[in-house]
Tab-separated table of C-alpha atoms in Angstrom:
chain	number	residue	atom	x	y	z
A	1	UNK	CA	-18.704	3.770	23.266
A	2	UNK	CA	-22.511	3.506	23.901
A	3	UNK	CA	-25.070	2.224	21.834
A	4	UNK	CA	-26.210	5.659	19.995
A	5	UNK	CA	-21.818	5.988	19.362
A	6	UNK	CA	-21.990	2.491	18.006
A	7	UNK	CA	-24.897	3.491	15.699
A	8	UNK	CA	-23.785	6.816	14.379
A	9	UNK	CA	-19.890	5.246	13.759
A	10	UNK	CA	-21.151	2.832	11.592
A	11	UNK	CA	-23.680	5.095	9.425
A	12	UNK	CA	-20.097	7.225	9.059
A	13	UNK	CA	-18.642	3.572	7.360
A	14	UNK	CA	-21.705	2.960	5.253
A	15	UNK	CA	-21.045	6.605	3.742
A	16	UNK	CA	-17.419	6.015	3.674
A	17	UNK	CA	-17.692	2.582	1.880
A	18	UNK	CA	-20.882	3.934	-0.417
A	19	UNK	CA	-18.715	7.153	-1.732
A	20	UNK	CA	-15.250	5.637	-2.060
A	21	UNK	CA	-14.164	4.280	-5.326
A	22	UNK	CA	-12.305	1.511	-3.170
A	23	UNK	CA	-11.350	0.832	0.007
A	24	UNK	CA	-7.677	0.044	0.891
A	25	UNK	CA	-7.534	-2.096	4.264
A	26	UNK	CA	-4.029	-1.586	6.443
A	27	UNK	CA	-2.724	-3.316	9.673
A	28	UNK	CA	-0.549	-0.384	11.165
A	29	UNK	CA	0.570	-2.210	14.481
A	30	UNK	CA	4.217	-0.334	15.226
A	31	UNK	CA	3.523	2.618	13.657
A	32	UNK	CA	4.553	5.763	15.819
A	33	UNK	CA	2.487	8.993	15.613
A	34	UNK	CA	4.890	10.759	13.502
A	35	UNK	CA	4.656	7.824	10.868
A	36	UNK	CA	0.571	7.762	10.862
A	37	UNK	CA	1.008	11.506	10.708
A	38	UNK	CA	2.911	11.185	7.481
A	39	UNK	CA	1.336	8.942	5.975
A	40	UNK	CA	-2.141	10.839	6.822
A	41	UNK	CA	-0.566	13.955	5.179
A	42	UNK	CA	0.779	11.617	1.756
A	43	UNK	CA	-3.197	10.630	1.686
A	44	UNK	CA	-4.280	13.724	2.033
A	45	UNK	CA	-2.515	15.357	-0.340
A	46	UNK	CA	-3.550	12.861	-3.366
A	47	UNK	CA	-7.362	13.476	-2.171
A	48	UNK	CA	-7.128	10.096	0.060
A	49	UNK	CA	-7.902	9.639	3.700
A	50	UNK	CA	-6.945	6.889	6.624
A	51	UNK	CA	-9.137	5.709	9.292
A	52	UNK	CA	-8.751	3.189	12.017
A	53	UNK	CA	-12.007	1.101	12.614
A	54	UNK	CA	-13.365	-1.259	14.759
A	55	UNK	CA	-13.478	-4.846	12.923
A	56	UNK	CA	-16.990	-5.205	14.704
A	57	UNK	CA	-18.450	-1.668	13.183
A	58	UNK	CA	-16.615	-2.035	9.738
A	59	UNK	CA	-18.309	-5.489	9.977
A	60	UNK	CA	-21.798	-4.442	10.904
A	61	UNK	CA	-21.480	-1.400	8.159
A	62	UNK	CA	-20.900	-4.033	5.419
A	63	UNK	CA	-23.272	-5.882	6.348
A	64	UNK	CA	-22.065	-8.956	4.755
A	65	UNK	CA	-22.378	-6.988	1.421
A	66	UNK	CA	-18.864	-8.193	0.252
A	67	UNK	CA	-19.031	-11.669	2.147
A	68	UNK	CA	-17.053	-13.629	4.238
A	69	UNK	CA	-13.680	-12.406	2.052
A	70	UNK	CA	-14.666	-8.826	3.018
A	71	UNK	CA	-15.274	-9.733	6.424
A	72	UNK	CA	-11.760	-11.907	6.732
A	73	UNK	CA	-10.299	-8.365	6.107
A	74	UNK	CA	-11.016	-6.972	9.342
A	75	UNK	CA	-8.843	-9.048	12.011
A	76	UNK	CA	-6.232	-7.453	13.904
A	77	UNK	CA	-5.393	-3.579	13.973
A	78	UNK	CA	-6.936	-2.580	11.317
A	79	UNK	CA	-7.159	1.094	9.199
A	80	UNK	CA	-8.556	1.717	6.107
A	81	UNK	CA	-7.785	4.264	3.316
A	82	UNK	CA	-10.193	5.608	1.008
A	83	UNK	CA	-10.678	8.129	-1.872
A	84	UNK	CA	-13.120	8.941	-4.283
A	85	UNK	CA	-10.733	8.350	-6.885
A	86	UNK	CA	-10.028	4.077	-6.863
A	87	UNK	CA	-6.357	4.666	-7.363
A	88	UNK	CA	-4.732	7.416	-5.221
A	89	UNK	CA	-5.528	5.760	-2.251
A	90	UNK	CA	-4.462	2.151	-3.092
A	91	UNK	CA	-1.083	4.009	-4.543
A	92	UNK	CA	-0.154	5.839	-1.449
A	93	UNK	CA	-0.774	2.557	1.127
A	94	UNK	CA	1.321	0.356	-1.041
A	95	UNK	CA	3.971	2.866	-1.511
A	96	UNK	CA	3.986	3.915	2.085
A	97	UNK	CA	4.060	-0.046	2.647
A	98	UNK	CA	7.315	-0.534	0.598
A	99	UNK	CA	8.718	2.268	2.931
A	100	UNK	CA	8.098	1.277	5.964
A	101	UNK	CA	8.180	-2.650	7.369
A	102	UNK	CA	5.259	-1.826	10.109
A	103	UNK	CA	2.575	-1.002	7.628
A	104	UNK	CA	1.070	-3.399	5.629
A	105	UNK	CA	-1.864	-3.908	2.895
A	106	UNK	CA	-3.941	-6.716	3.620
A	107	UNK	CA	-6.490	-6.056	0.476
A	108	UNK	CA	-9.132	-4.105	-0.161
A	109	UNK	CA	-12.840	-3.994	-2.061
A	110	UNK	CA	-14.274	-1.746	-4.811
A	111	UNK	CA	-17.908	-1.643	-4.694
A	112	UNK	CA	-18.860	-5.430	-3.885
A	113	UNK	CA	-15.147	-7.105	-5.099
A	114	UNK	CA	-13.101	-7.793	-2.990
A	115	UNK	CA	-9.367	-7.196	-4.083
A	116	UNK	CA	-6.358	-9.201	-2.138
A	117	UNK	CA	-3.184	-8.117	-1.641
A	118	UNK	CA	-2.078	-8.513	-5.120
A	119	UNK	CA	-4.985	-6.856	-6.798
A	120	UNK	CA	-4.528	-3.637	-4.691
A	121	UNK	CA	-0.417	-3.127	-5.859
A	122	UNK	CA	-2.085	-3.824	-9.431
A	123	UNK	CA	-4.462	-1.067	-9.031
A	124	UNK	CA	-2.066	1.238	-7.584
A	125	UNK	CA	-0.067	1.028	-10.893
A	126	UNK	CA	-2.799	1.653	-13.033
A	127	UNK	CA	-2.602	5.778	-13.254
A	128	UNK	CA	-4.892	8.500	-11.264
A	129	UNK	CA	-7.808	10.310	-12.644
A	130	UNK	CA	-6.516	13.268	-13.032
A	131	UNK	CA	-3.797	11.698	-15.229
A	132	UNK	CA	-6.270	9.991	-17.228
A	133	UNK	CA	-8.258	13.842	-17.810
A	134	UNK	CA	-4.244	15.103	-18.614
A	135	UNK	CA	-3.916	12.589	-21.320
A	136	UNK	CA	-7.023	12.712	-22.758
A	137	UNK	CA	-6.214	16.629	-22.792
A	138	UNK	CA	-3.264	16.300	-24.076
A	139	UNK	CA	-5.053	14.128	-26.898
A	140	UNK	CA	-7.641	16.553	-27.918
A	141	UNK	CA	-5.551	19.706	-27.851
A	142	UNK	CA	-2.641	18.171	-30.180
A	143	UNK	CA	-4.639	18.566	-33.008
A	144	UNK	CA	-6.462	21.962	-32.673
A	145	UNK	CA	-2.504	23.304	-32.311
A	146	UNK	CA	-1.398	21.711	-35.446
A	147	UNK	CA	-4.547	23.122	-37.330
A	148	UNK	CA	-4.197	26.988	-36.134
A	149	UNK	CA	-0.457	26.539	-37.130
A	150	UNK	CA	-0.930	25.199	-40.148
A	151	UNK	CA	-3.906	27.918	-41.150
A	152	UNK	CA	-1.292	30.651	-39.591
A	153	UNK	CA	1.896	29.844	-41.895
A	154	UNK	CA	0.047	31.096	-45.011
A	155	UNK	CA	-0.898	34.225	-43.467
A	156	UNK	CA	2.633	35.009	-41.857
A	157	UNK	CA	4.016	34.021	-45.363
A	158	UNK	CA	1.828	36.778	-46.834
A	159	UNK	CA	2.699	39.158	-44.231
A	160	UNK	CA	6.596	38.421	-44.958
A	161	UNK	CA	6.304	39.157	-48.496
A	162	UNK	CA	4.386	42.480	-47.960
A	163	UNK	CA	6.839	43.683	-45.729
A	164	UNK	CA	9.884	42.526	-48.184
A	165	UNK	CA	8.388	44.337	-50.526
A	166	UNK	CA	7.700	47.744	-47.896
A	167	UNK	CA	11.031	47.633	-47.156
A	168	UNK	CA	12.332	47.015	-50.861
A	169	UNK	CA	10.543	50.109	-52.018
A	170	UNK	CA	11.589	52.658	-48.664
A	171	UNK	CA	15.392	51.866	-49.470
């Protein structure tokens, strides 16, 4: 890579890091193409996305925003997997790293916290956004159904005797 590479590599990481709701960091050594394929398509699918990085550009990106923790992160082969959402992307690595022996979570930062290893599998129990919006769905809706079938049964009552008494009278 040249310089201008260099430069526009880590502006990509400072977006990355600045629009993910955390950052999930990996060591992948092993892995064969078919495995980083499926494990790109398990991200993918939940909204998530995996990128290898340079420890020197993931470095310089940070810019020693998350200190020397953040920075301990990056030794070895490292990739990182990131989402909007905090928790699909944390859920899929460790899962993916219960699966398979080659892939690994070494930790992880939301904003400027770093998270280790046992922080991540925490926040990959904790459920998804889009769980969170079902429940709270769920919640509001419950009611309004048990008020329109409670202000129905009156009327259908009304509409049962009426037709008792239609038929009653036609026989």
């Amino acid at each position: 890579m040249d310089r201008a590479q260099k430069q526009d590599a880590i502006e990509a990481l400072k977006g990355v890091f600045a629009e993910s709701g955390a950052v999930v960091v990996t060591h992948y050594m092993g892995l064969t193409v078919a495995e980083m394929t499926d494990l790109r398509g398990r991200l993918r699918t939940e909204g998530a996305r995996i990128q290898v990085v340079k420890n020197t550009l993931a470095q310089k990106a940070l810019g020693g925003s998350i200190g020397e923790a953040g920075d301990a992160l990056f030794k070895g082969p490292v990739a990182i997997a990131f989402a909007a959402d905090p928790v699909s992307a944390a859920k899929v690595a460790t899962q993916y790293a219960k699966d398979n022996d080659k892939f690994s979570v070494i930790g992880g930062f939301m904003g400027q916290q770093v998270l280790d290893k046992a922080s991540v599998t925490a926040l990959a129990t904790l459920p998804s956004l889009d769980q969170l919006r079902a429940k709270l769905i769920g919640l509001l809706q419950a009611p309004a159904t048990k008020i329109a079938g409670v202000l129905q049964a009156p009327a259908g009552q009304l509409a049962r005797v009426v037709n008792a008494y239609a038929t009653k009278d036609a026989a």
